[in-house]
GROMACS .gro file of C-alpha atoms in nm:
model
  277
    1MET     CA    1   8.301   3.267  -3.047
    2LYS     CA    2   7.937   3.158  -3.025
    3ILE     CA    3   7.738   3.112  -3.341
    4GLN     CA    4   7.366   3.138  -3.412
    5ILE     CA    5   7.148   2.842  -3.507
    6LEU     CA    6   7.094   2.944  -3.868
    7ASN     CA    7   7.434   3.075  -3.979
    8ASN     CA    8   7.662   2.773  -4.024
    9LYS     CA    9   7.691   2.395  -4.050
   10TYR     CA   10   7.467   2.342  -3.748
   11ILE     CA   11   7.174   2.406  -3.980
   12LEU     CA   12   7.264   2.071  -4.139
   13LEU     CA   13   7.253   1.908  -3.798
   14LEU     CA   14   6.901   2.042  -3.751
   15ALA     CA   15   6.810   1.909  -4.096
   16PHE     CA   16   6.918   1.557  -4.004
   17LEU     CA   17   6.757   1.578  -3.663
   18LEU     CA   18   6.443   1.665  -3.834
   19LEU     CA   19   6.458   1.318  -3.984
   20PHE     CA   20   6.365   1.156  -3.681
   21ASN     CA   21   4.865  -0.001  -3.423
   22ALA     CA   22   4.907   0.105  -3.794
   23CYS     CA   23   4.678   0.359  -3.956
   24LYS     CA   24   4.331   0.218  -3.909
   25THR     CA   25   4.174   0.400  -4.202
   26LYS     CA   26   4.246   0.633  -4.491
   27LYS     CA   27   3.954   0.858  -4.402
   28GLU     CA   28   4.045   1.225  -4.374
   29ILE     CA   29   3.989   1.395  -4.037
   30THR     CA   30   3.724   1.665  -4.070
   31SER     CA   31   3.629   1.767  -3.715
   32ARG     CA   32   3.619   2.143  -3.688
   33VAL     CA   33   3.736   2.392  -3.429
   34ASP     CA   34   3.539   2.712  -3.376
   35TYR     CA   35   3.790   2.997  -3.409
   36SER     CA   36   3.538   3.244  -3.271
   37ARG     CA   37   3.670   3.115  -2.939
   38ASN     CA   38   3.926   3.314  -2.743
   39SER     CA   39   4.303   3.258  -2.749
   40ALA     CA   40   4.314   3.038  -2.439
   41GLU     CA   41   4.043   2.812  -2.582
   42ILE     CA   42   4.229   2.783  -2.913
   43LEU     CA   43   4.548   2.681  -2.733
   44ASP     CA   44   4.349   2.436  -2.520
   45ASP     CA   45   4.213   2.277  -2.840
   46LEU     CA   46   4.560   2.244  -2.992
   47THR     CA   47   4.711   2.081  -2.684
   48HIS     CA   48   4.407   1.854  -2.645
   49ASN     CA   49   4.429   1.745  -3.012
   50SER     CA   50   4.800   1.660  -2.993
   51LEU     CA   51   4.902   1.300  -3.058
   52LYS     CA   52   4.880   1.076  -2.750
   53TYR     CA   53   5.142   0.800  -2.737
   54ASN     CA   54   5.405   0.633  -2.521
   55THR     CA   55   5.604   0.486  -2.808
   56PHE     CA   56   5.595   0.566  -3.180
   57TYR     CA   57   5.715   0.348  -3.469
   58SER     CA   58   5.696   0.421  -3.841
   59LYS     CA   59   5.842   0.323  -4.174
   60ILE     CA   60   5.963   0.636  -4.353
   61ASN     CA   61   6.078   0.753  -4.693
   62VAL     CA   62   6.324   1.042  -4.690
   63ASP     CA   63   6.420   1.279  -4.973
   64ILE     CA   64   6.692   1.537  -4.904
   65ASP     CA   65   6.802   1.803  -5.153
   66PHE     CA   66   7.120   1.991  -5.058
   67GLY     CA   67   7.111   2.204  -5.373
   68LYS     CA   68   7.400   2.044  -5.560
   69LYS     CA   69   7.326   1.692  -5.436
   70SER     CA   70   7.013   1.497  -5.350
   71PHE     CA   71   6.958   1.185  -5.142
   72SER     CA   72   6.663   0.943  -5.125
   73ALA     CA   73   6.625   0.640  -4.900
   74GLY     CA   74   6.389   0.443  -4.681
   75GLY     CA   75   6.415   0.366  -4.313
   76THR     CA   76   6.245   0.361  -3.976
   77LEU     CA   77   6.177   0.609  -3.697
   78LYS     CA   78   6.135   0.485  -3.338
   79MET     CA   79   6.050   0.705  -3.041
   80ILE     CA   80   6.000   0.659  -2.668
   81LYS     CA   81   5.823   0.973  -2.553
   82ASP     CA   82   6.034   1.216  -2.348
   83GLU     CA   83   6.332   0.979  -2.356
   84VAL     CA   84   6.488   0.896  -2.692
   85PHE     CA   85   6.431   0.848  -3.063
   86GLN     CA   86   6.625   0.663  -3.331
   87LEU     CA   87   6.640   0.714  -3.704
   88SER     CA   88   6.767   0.434  -3.928
   89VAL     CA   89   6.825   0.517  -4.296
   90GLN     CA   90   6.852   0.225  -4.538
   91LEU     CA   91   6.919   0.169  -4.906
   92LEU     CA   92   6.816  -0.164  -5.063
   93SER     CA   93   6.756  -0.302  -4.710
   94VAL     CA   94   7.116  -0.219  -4.608
   95GLU     CA   95   7.152   0.033  -4.322
   96LEU     CA   96   7.361   0.334  -4.423
   97PHE     CA   97   7.352   0.515  -4.091
   98ARG     CA   98   7.169   0.526  -3.761
   99MET     CA   99   7.117   0.831  -3.543
  100GLU     CA  100   6.998   0.844  -3.184
  101CYS     CA  101   6.890   1.159  -3.004
  102SER     CA  102   6.819   1.166  -2.631
  103LYS     CA  103   6.777   1.439  -2.371
  104ASP     CA  104   7.153   1.430  -2.311
  105SER     CA  105   7.332   1.340  -2.632
  106ILE     CA  106   7.332   1.271  -3.005
  107LYS     CA  107   7.497   0.959  -3.147
  108LEU     CA  108   7.551   0.866  -3.509
  109VAL     CA  109   7.690   0.546  -3.664
  110ASP     CA  110   7.793   0.574  -4.030
  111ARG     CA  111   7.812   0.214  -4.153
  112TYR     CA  112   7.899   0.318  -4.508
  113ASN     CA  113   8.220   0.494  -4.398
  114ARG     CA  114   8.273   0.280  -4.084
  115MET     CA  115   8.277   0.581  -3.852
  116TYR     CA  116   8.080   0.708  -3.554
  117ALA     CA  117   8.020   1.033  -3.367
  118MET     CA  118   7.871   1.131  -3.033
  119GLU     CA  119   7.822   1.469  -2.875
  120SER     CA  120   7.642   1.604  -2.572
  121ILE     CA  121   7.339   1.828  -2.613
  122ASP     CA  122   7.500   2.077  -2.373
  123LYS     CA  123   7.805   2.110  -2.600
  124ILE     CA  124   7.591   2.157  -2.910
  125LYS     CA  125   7.382   2.423  -2.739
  126ALA     CA  126   7.694   2.599  -2.607
  127ASN     CA  127   7.837   2.619  -2.960
  128SER     CA  128   7.508   2.713  -3.121
  129ASP     CA  129   7.348   2.942  -2.863
  130PHE     CA  130   6.987   2.833  -2.921
  131GLU     CA  131   6.702   2.716  -2.699
  132PHE     CA  132   6.556   2.449  -2.930
  133ASP     CA  133   6.600   2.114  -2.751
  134PHE     CA  134   6.507   1.743  -2.752
  135TYR     CA  135   6.151   1.806  -2.635
  136ASN     CA  136   6.093   2.069  -2.904
  137LEU     CA  137   6.225   1.834  -3.172
  138GLN     CA  138   5.992   1.563  -3.042
  139SER     CA  139   5.700   1.807  -3.071
  140LEU     CA  140   5.806   1.910  -3.421
  141ILE     CA  141   5.811   1.549  -3.543
  142THR     CA  142   5.473   1.469  -3.386
  143ASN     CA  143   5.294   1.785  -3.505
  144GLN     CA  144   5.257   1.960  -3.170
  145LEU     CA  145   5.271   2.318  -3.051
  146PHE     CA  146   5.579   2.408  -2.846
  147VAL     CA  147   5.783   2.686  -2.690
  148ALA     CA  148   6.160   2.663  -2.747
  149GLY     CA  149   6.341   2.549  -2.433
  150LYS     CA  150   6.026   2.416  -2.260
  151LYS     CA  151   5.935   2.049  -2.215
  152GLU     CA  152   5.562   2.109  -2.255
  153ILE     CA  153   5.305   2.386  -2.274
  154THR     CA  154   5.085   2.465  -1.974
  155PRO     CA  155   4.819   2.736  -1.933
  156ALA     CA  156   5.085   2.944  -1.755
  157ASP     CA  157   5.264   2.969  -2.093
  158TYR     CA  158   4.960   3.098  -2.284
  159PRO     CA  159   5.052   3.469  -2.239
  160LEU     CA  160   5.372   3.399  -2.440
  161PHE     CA  161   5.162   3.343  -2.754
  162LYS     CA  162   5.021   3.607  -2.983
  163ILE     CA  163   4.722   3.479  -3.184
  164GLU     CA  164   4.551   3.621  -3.489
  165LYS     CA  165   4.248   3.461  -3.653
  166ALA     CA  166   4.208   3.463  -4.030
  167SER     CA  167   3.915   3.285  -4.195
  168ASP     CA  168   3.944   2.917  -4.092
  169LYS     CA  169   4.302   2.945  -3.963
  170ALA     CA  170   4.475   3.066  -3.651
  171LEU     CA  171   4.819   3.232  -3.675
  172ILE     CA  172   5.009   3.166  -3.353
  173GLU     CA  173   5.335   3.350  -3.284
  174VAL     CA  174   5.588   3.302  -3.004
  175LYS     CA  175   5.951   3.409  -2.957
  176ASP     CA  176   6.235   3.243  -2.768
  177LYS     CA  177   6.506   3.398  -2.553
  178GLN     CA  178   6.727   3.460  -2.860
  179ASN     CA  179   6.438   3.651  -3.022
  180MET     CA  180   6.386   3.376  -3.281
  181GLN     CA  181   6.031   3.400  -3.410
  182TYR     CA  182   5.811   3.088  -3.436
  183MET     CA  183   5.493   3.119  -3.640
  184PHE     CA  184   5.249   2.825  -3.624
  185ILE     CA  185   4.946   2.807  -3.851
  186SER     CA  186   4.659   2.587  -3.736
  187ASN     CA  187   4.404   2.449  -3.981
  188PHE     CA  188   4.027   2.414  -3.935
  189ALA     CA  189   4.072   2.076  -3.761
  190GLY     CA  190   4.272   2.225  -3.477
  191LYS     CA  191   4.602   2.073  -3.596
  192ILE     CA  192   4.930   2.247  -3.677
  193GLN     CA  193   4.938   2.286  -4.054
  194SER     CA  194   5.268   2.469  -4.089
  195LEU     CA  195   5.551   2.625  -3.893
  196TYR     CA  196   5.787   2.903  -3.992
  197VAL     CA  197   6.095   2.986  -3.783
  198THR     CA  198   6.301   3.292  -3.865
  199ASP     CA  199   6.607   3.469  -3.732
  200LYS     CA  200   6.560   3.821  -3.867
  201LYS     CA  201   6.907   3.929  -3.754
  202GLN     CA  202   7.088   3.645  -3.932
  203LYS     CA  203   6.830   3.625  -4.214
  204GLY     CA  204   6.793   3.249  -4.188
  205SER     CA  205   6.472   3.047  -4.172
  206VAL     CA  206   6.324   2.701  -4.126
  207SER     CA  207   5.978   2.615  -4.254
  208CYS     CA  208   5.775   2.299  -4.211
  209THR     CA  209   5.450   2.202  -4.383
  210TYR     CA  210   5.233   1.917  -4.254
  211SER     CA  211   4.985   1.748  -4.488
  212ASP     CA  212   4.793   1.428  -4.565
  213PHE     CA  213   4.632   1.409  -4.220
  214LYS     CA  214   4.484   1.064  -4.160
  215ALA     CA  215   4.312   0.883  -3.876
  216LEU     CA  216   4.553   0.705  -3.643
  217GLN     CA  217   4.376   0.510  -3.368
  218SER     CA  218   4.101   0.776  -3.345
  219GLN     CA  219   4.365   1.051  -3.355
  220SER     CA  220   4.497   1.259  -3.643
  221PHE     CA  221   4.852   1.258  -3.779
  222PRO     CA  222   5.017   1.405  -4.091
  223LEU     CA  223   5.172   1.137  -4.313
  224SER     CA  224   5.378   1.397  -4.500
  225MET     CA  225   5.618   1.661  -4.364
  226ARG     CA  226   5.814   1.900  -4.585
  227PHE     CA  227   6.099   2.108  -4.447
  228ASN     CA  228   6.287   2.395  -4.607
  229LEU     CA  229   6.600   2.539  -4.443
  230LYS     CA  230   6.773   2.857  -4.556
  231THR     CA  231   7.097   3.002  -4.422
  232ARG     CA  232   7.187   3.370  -4.422
  233ASP     CA  233   7.405   3.313  -4.734
  234ASN     CA  234   7.092   3.185  -4.915
  235LYS     CA  235   7.200   2.819  -4.918
  236GLU     CA  236   6.896   2.595  -4.909
  237THR     CA  237   6.825   2.241  -4.790
  238LYS     CA  238   6.494   2.067  -4.860
  239LEU     CA  239   6.377   1.764  -4.665
  240ASN     CA  240   6.064   1.559  -4.732
  241ILE     CA  241   5.951   1.279  -4.497
  242SER     CA  242   5.667   1.037  -4.572
  243PHE     CA  243   5.534   0.810  -4.295
  244SER     CA  244   5.371   0.468  -4.337
  245LYS     CA  245   5.280   0.164  -4.125
  246ILE     CA  246   5.270   0.370  -3.806
  247GLU     CA  247   5.229   0.183  -3.479
  248LEU     CA  248   5.173   0.338  -3.136
  249ASP     CA  249   5.255   0.197  -2.794
  250LYS     CA  250   5.432  -0.119  -2.909
  251ASP     CA  251   5.737  -0.275  -2.743
  252MET     CA  252   6.054  -0.176  -2.928
  253ASN     CA  253   6.420  -0.270  -2.928
  254MET     CA  254   6.621   0.051  -2.885
  255GLU     CA  255   6.971  -0.098  -2.893
  256PHE     CA  256   7.241   0.130  -3.032
  257ASN     CA  257   7.567  -0.055  -3.085
  258ILE     CA  258   7.891   0.105  -3.203
  259PRO     CA  259   8.135  -0.145  -3.363
  260SER     CA  260   8.471  -0.145  -3.185
  261LYS     CA  261   8.670  -0.100  -3.508
  262TYR     CA  262   8.484   0.213  -3.618
  263ARG     CA  263   8.674   0.544  -3.608
  264GLN     CA  264   8.535   0.832  -3.401
  265ILE     CA  265   8.493   1.171  -3.569
  266ARG     CA  266   8.317   1.498  -3.492
  267LEU     CA  267   7.940   1.506  -3.538
  268LEU     CA  268   7.954   1.782  -3.800
  269ASP     CA  269   8.220   1.589  -3.993
  270ALA     CA  270   7.997   1.279  -3.984
  271ILE     CA  271   7.710   1.479  -4.131
  272GLU     CA  272   7.938   1.615  -4.404
  273SER     CA  273   8.039   1.256  -4.487
  274ILE     CA  274   7.675   1.153  -4.518
  275LYS     CA  275   7.617   1.440  -4.761
  276GLU     CA  276   7.884   1.291  -4.987
  277MET     CA  277   7.728   0.942  -5.004
   0.00000   0.00000   0.00000
């Protein structure tokens, strides 16, 4: 029996997935976008203002609150655009776990429990019945507009969006094939300020707030991302990510080794084990 994205343990998978030259200045970006412009021009501005990079590296601090338990750690996030990203979570300079997400699969090595998991994206999507994919996750992490199930947005996709203008903000709504509603809110600088995803049928939601926008090699990037995930049974997970020492377009080692003596388990079981750390 297929299950929806926001009604079971796969919401925890999304939570962990969401975990995944340095800032030149601490000056806030203040360039303005004229929202008297039409919808196509607003979407043009948002796609034009999106972060340009081939590779992305950052130190991160992660705080996760599962309700009954909380978890705080440091780590790194490495990305090769349109190919793969890796999240390494560390405590006192010791790696607890490493996760890799590519277009085809998700891998996780739990060094604390000496276990590993790997699962194909196709299998996850078959069991979850949702359109959200690797490219959408990449856009979410890098503060970009997206349509679920699409690699990138082109002018041909503009009719999918419904836009309302309110004061110095633009409210941008789009739905996917499962009728999930995505509501983006753009701030006066033409950057995505927040995102709210809801499944009205299952009564679940995911929200993301971007803040602390700073100059990054003449571009703008939020150094703080706050996520809130709610399931239909009102269980809530909160995730805060802080970025520092960001570097773009540097050479990176993307090795992902699985020790031969580690035991293989299911991906959802691996995530449950991490919750108990």
